[in-house]
Backbone as a chain_set.jsonl record, in Angstrom:
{"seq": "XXXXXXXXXXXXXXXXXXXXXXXXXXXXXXXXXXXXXXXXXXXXXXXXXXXXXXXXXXXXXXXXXXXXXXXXXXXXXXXXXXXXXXXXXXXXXXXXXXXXXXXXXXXXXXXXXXXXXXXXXXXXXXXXXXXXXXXXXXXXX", "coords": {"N": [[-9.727, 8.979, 17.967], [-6.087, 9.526, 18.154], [-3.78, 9.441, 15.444], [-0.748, 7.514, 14.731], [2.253, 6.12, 14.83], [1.945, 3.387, 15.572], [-0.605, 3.169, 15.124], [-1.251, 3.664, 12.554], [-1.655, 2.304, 9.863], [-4.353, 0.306, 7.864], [-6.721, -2.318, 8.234], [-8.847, -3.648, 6.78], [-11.225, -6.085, 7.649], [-13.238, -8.047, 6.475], [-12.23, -7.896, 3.754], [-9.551, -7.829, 3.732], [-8.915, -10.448, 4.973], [-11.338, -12.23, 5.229], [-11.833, -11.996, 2.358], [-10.0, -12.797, 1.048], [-8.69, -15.231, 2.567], [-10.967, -16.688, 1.846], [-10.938, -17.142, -1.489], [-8.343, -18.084, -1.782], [-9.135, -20.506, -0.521], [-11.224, -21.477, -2.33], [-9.413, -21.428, -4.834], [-8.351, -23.67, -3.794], [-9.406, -25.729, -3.351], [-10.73, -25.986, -6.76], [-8.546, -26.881, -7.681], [-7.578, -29.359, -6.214], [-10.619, -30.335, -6.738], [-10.254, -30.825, -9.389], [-7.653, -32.483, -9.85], [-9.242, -35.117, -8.716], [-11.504, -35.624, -10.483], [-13.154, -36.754, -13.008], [-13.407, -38.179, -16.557], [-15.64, -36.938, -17.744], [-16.434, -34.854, -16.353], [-14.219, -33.057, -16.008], [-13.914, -30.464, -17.93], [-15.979, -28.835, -16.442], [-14.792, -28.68, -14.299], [-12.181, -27.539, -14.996], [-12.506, -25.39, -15.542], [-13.903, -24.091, -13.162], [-11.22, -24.095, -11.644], [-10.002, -21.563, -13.665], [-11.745, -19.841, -12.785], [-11.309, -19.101, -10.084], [-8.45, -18.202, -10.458], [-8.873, -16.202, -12.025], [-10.501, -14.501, -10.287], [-8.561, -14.342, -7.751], [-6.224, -12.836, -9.493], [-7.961, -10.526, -9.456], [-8.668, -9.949, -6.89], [-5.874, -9.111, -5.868], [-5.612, -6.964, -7.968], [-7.333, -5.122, -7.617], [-6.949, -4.152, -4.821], [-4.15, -3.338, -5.314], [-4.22, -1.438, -7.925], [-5.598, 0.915, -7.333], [-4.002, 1.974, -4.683], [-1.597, 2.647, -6.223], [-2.525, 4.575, -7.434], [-2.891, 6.663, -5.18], [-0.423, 6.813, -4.146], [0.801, 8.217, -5.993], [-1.02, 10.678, -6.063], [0.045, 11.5, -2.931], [2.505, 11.209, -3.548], [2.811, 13.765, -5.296], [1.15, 15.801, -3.738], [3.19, 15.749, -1.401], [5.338, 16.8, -2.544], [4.872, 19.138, -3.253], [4.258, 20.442, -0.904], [6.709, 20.229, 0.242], [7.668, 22.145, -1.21], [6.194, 24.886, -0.694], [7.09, 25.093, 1.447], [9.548, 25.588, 1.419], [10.157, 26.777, -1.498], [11.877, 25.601, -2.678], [12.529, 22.422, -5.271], [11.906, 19.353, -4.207], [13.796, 16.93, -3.662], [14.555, 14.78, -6.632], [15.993, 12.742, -5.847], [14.815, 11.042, -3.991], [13.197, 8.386, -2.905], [9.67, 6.843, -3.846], [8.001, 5.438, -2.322], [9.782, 6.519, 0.263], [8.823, 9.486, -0.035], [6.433, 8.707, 0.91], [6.517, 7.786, 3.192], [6.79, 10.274, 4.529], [5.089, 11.864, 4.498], [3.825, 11.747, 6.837], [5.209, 13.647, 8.53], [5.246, 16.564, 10.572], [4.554, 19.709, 9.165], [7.094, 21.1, 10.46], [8.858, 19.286, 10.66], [9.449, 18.371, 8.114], [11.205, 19.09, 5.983], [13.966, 19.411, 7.615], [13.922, 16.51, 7.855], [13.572, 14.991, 5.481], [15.97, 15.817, 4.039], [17.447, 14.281, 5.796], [16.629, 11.569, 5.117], [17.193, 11.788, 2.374], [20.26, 12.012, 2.77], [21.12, 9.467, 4.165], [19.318, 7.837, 3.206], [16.953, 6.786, 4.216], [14.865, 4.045, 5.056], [11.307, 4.128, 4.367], [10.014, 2.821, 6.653], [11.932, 3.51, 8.546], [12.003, 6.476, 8.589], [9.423, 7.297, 8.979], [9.807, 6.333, 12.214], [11.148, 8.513, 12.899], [10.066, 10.741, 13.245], [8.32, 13.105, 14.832], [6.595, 14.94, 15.511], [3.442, 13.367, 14.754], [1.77, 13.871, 11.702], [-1.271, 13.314, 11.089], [-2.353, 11.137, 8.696], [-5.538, 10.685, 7.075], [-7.247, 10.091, 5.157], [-6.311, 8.011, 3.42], [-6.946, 4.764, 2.552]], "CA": [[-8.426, 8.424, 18.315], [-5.155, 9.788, 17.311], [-3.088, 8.196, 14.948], [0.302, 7.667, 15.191], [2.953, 4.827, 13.734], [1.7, 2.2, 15.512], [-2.126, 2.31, 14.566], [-1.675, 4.269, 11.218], [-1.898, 1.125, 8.912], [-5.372, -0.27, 7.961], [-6.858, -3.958, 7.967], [-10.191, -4.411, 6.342], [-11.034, -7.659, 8.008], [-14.249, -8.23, 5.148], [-11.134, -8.002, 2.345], [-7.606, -8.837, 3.929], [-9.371, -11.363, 5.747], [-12.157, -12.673, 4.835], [-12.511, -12.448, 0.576], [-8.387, -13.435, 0.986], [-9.083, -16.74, 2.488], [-12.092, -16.972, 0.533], [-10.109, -17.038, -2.744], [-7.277, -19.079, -1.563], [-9.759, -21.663, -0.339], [-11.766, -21.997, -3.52], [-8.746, -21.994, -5.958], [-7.203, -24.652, -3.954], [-10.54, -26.668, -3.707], [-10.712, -26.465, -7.302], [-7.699, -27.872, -7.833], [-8.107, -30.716, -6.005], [-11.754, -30.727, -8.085], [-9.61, -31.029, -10.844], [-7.139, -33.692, -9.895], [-10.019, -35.63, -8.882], [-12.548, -34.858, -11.471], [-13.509, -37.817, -14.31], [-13.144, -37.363, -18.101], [-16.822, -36.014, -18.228], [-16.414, -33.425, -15.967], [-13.271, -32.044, -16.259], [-13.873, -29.217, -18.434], [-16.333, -27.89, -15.614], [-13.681, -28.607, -12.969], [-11.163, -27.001, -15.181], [-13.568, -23.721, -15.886], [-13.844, -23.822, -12.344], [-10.09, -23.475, -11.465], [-9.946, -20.632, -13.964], [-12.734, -18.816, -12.236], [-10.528, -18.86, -8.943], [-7.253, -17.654, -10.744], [-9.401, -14.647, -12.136], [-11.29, -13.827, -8.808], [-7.339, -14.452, -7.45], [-6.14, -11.95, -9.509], [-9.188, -9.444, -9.243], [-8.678, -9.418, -5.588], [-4.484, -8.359, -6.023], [-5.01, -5.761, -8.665], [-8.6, -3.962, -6.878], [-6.153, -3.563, -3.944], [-2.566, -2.758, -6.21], [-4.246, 0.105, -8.345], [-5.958, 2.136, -6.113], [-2.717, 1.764, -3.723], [-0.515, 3.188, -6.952], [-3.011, 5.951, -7.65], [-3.074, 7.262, -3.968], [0.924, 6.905, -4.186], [0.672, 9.443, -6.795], [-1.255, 11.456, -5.139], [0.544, 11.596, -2.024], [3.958, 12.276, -3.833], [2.478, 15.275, -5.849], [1.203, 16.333, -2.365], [4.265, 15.951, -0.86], [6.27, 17.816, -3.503], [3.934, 20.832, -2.995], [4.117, 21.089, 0.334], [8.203, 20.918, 0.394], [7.685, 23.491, -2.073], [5.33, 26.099, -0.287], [7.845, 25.374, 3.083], [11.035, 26.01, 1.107], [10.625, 27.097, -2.158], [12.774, 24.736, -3.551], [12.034, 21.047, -5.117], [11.937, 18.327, -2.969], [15.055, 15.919, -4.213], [14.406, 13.466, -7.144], [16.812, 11.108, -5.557], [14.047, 10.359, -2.83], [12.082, 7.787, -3.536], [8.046, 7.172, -4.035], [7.997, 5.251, -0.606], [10.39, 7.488, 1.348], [7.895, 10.366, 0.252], [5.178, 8.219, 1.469], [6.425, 8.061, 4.774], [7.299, 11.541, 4.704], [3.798, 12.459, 4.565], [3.316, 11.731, 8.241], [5.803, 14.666, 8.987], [4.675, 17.623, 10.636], [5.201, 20.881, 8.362], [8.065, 22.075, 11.274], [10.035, 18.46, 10.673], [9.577, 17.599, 6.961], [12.928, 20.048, 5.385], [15.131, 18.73, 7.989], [13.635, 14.781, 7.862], [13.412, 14.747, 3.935], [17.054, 16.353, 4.34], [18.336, 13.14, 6.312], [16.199, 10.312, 4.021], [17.862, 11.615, 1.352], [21.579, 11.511, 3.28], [20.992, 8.417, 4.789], [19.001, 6.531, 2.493], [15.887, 6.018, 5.054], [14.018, 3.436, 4.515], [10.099, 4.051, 4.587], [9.324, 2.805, 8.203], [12.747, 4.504, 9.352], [12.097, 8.075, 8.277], [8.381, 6.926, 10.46], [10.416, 6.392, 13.661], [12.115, 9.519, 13.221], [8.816, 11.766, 13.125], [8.522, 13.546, 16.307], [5.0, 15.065, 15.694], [2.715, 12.734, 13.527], [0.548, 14.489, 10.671], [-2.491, 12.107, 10.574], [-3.325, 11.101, 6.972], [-7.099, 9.407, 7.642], [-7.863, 10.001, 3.849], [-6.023, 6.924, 2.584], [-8.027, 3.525, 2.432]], "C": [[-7.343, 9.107, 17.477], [-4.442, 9.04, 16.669], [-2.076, 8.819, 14.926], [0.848, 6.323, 14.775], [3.054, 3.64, 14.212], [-0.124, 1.796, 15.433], [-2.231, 3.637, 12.785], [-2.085, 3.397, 10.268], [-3.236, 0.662, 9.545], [-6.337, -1.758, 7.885], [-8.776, -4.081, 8.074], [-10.695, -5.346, 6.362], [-11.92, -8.413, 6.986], [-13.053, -8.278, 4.07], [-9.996, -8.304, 2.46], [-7.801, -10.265, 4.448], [-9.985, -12.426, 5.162], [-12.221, -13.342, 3.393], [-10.916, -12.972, 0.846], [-8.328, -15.013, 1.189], [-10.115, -17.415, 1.801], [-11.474, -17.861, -0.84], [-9.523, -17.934, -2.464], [-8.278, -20.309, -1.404], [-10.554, -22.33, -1.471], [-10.542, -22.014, -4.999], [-7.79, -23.256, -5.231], [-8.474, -25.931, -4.251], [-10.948, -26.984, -5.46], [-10.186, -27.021, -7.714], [-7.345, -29.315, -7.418], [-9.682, -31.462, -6.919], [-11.333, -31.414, -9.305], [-8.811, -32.089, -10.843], [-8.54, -34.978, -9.27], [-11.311, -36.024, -9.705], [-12.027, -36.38, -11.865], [-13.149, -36.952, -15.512], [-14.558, -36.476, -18.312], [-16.833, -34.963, -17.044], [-14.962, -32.667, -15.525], [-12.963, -30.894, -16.605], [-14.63, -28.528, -17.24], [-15.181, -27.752, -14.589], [-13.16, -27.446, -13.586], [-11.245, -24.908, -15.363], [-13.554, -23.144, -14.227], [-12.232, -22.831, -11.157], [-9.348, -21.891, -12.196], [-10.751, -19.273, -13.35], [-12.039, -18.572, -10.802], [-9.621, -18.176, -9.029], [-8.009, -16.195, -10.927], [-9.748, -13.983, -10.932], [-9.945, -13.312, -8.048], [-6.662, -13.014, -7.948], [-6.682, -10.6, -9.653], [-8.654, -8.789, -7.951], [-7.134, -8.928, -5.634], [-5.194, -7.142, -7.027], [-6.097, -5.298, -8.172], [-7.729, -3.381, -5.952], [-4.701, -2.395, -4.667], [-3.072, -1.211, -7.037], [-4.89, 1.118, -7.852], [-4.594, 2.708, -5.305], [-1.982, 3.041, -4.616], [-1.101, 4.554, -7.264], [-2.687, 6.985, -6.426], [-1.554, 7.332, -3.392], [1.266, 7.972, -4.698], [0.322, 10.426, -6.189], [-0.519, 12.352, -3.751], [1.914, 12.023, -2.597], [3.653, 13.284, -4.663], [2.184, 16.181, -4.428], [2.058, 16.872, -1.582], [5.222, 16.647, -1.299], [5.893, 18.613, -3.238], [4.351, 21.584, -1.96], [5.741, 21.508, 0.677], [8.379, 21.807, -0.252], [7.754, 24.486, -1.359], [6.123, 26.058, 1.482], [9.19, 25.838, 2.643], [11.685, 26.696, 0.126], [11.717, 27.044, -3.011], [12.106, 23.009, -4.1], [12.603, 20.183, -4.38], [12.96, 17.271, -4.314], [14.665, 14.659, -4.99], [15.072, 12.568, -6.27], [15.861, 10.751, -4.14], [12.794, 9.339, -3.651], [10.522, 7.975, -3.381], [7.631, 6.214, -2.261], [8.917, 5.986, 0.518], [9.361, 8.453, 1.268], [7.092, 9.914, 0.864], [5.36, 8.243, 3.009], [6.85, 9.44, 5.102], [6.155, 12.097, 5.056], [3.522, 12.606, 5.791], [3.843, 13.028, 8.872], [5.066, 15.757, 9.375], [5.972, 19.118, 9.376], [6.87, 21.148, 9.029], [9.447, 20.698, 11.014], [10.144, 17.632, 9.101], [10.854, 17.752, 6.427], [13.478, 18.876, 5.891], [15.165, 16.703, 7.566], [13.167, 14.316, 5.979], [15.147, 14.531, 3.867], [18.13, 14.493, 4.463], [17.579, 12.185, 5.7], [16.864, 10.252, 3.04], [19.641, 11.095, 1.649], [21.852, 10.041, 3.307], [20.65, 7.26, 4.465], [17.818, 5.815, 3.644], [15.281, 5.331, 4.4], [12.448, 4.34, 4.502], [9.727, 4.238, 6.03], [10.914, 3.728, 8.956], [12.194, 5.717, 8.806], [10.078, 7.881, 9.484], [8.834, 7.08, 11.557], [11.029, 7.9, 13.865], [11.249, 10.721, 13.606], [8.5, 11.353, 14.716], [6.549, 13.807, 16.862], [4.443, 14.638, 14.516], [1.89, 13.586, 13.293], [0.059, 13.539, 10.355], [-2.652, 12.315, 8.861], [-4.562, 9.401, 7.022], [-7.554, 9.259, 6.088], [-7.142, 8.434, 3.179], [-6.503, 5.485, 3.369], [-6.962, 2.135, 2.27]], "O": [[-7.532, 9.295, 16.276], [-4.292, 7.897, 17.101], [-1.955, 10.041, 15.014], [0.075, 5.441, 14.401], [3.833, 2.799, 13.764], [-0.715, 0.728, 15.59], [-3.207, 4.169, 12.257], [-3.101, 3.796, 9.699], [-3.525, 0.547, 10.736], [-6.402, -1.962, 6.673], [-9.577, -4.413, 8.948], [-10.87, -5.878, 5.266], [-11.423, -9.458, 6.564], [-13.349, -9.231, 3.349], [-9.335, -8.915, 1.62], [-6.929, -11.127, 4.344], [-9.402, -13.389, 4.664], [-12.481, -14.511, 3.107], [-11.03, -14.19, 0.703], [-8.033, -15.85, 0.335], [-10.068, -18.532, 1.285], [-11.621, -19.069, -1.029], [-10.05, -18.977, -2.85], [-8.17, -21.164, -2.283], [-10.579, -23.556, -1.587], [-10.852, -22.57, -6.052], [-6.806, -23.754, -5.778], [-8.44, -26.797, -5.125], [-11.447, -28.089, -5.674], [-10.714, -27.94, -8.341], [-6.924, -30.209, -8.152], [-9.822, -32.552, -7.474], [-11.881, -32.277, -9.991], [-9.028, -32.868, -11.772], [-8.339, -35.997, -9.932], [-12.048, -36.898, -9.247], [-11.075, -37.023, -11.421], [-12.799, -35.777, -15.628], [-14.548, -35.441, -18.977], [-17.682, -34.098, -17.262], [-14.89, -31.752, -14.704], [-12.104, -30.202, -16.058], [-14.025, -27.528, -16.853], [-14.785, -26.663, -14.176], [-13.429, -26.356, -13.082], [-10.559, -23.886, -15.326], [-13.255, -21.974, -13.99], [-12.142, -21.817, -10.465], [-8.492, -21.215, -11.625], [-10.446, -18.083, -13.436], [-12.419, -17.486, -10.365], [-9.434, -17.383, -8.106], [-7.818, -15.238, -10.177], [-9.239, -12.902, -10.638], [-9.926, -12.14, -7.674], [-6.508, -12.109, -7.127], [-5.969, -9.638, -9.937], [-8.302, -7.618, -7.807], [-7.251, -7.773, -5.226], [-5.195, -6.11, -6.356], [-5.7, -4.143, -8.329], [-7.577, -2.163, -6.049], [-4.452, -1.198, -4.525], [-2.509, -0.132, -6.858], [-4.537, 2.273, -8.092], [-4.273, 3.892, -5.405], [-1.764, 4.141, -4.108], [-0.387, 5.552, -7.358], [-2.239, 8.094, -6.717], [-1.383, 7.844, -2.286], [1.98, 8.763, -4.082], [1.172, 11.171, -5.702], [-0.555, 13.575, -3.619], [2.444, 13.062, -2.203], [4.691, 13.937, -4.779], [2.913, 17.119, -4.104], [2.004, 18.0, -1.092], [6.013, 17.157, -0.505], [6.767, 19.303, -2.712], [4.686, 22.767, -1.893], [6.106, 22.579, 1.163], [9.364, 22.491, 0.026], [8.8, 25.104, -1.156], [5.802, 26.771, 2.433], [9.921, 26.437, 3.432], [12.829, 27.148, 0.151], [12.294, 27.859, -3.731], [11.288, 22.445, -3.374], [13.75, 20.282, -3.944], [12.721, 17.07, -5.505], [14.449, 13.607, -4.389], [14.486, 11.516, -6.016], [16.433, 10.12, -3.251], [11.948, 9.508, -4.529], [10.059, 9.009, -2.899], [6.986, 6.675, -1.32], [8.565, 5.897, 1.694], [8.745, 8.567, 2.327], [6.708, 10.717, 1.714], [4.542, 8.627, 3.844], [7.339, 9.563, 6.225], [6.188, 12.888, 5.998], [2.913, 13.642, 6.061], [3.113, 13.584, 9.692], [4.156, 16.067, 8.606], [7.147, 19.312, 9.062], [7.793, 21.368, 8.245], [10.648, 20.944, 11.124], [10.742, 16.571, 8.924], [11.622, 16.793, 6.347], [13.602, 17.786, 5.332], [16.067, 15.962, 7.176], [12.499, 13.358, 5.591], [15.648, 13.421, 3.692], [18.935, 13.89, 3.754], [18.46, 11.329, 5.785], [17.261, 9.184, 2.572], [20.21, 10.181, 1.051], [22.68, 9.488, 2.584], [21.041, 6.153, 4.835], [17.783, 4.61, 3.893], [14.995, 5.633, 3.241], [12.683, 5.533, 4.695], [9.303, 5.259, 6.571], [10.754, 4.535, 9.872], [11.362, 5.042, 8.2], [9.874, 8.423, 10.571], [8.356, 8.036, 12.167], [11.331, 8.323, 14.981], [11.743, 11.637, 14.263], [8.433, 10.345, 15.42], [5.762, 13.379, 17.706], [4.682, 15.162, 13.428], [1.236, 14.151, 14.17], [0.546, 12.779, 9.517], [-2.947, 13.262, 8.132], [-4.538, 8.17, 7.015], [-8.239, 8.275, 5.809], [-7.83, 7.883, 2.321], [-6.395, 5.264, 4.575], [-7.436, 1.005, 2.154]]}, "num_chains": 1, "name": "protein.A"}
């Protein structure tokens, strides 16, 4: 299948899905554990609600630093390549999500469509709409 800017984004239904409600459902259940709980078992309740917050934030930062690494990535990438097409650097004043959607650009429309993000101040998903011929990127997770 080709991709293109309305099936480029990915949804891991086992992890956006699934462990997401997971999580949510057992830190709210312990919390109710916990307002219901007795004096002798409280501390497990309360061990319990901590073991939800951790799992809670396990599942945000497994997703968040991978994400920020492969951000990196992609704007070193993207610097390169406006390089080796122009032989000039690609414009600090663009941001780390404008490059990101830049990436989709084909080689023949990056210059000009970097060009007008920076003018214009594209967002992200605008400088997307504007891309004529999508450059698949299947490597990011």
């Amino acid at each position: 299948m080709e991709q293109n800017l309305k099936n480029h984004s990915r949804l891991v239904l086992g992890y956006h899905l699934v462990l997401s409600v997971a999580t949510i459902a057992l830190l709210i259940g312990s919390i109710i554990n916990v307002v219901h709980s007795t004096k002798e078992n409280l501390y497990s309740a309360t061990l319990l609600v901590l073991v939800a917050v951790i799992l809670l934030l396990m599942f945000v930062f497994l997703r968040t630093f991978p994400l920020k690494a492969q951000d990196r990535a992609i704007r070193a990438e993207e610097k390169l390549r406006y390089f080796i097409l122009t032989g000039k650097a690609l414009s600090s004043k663009l941001t780390t999500r404008q490059i990101i959607g830049l990436r989709f650009a084909s080689d023949e429309e990056l210059v000009a469509l970097a060009d007008k993000a920076e003018k214009e101040n594209l967002s992200e998903k605008a400088i997307k709409l504007e891309i004529k011929n999508w450059k698949a990127d299947t490597y990011r997770v």
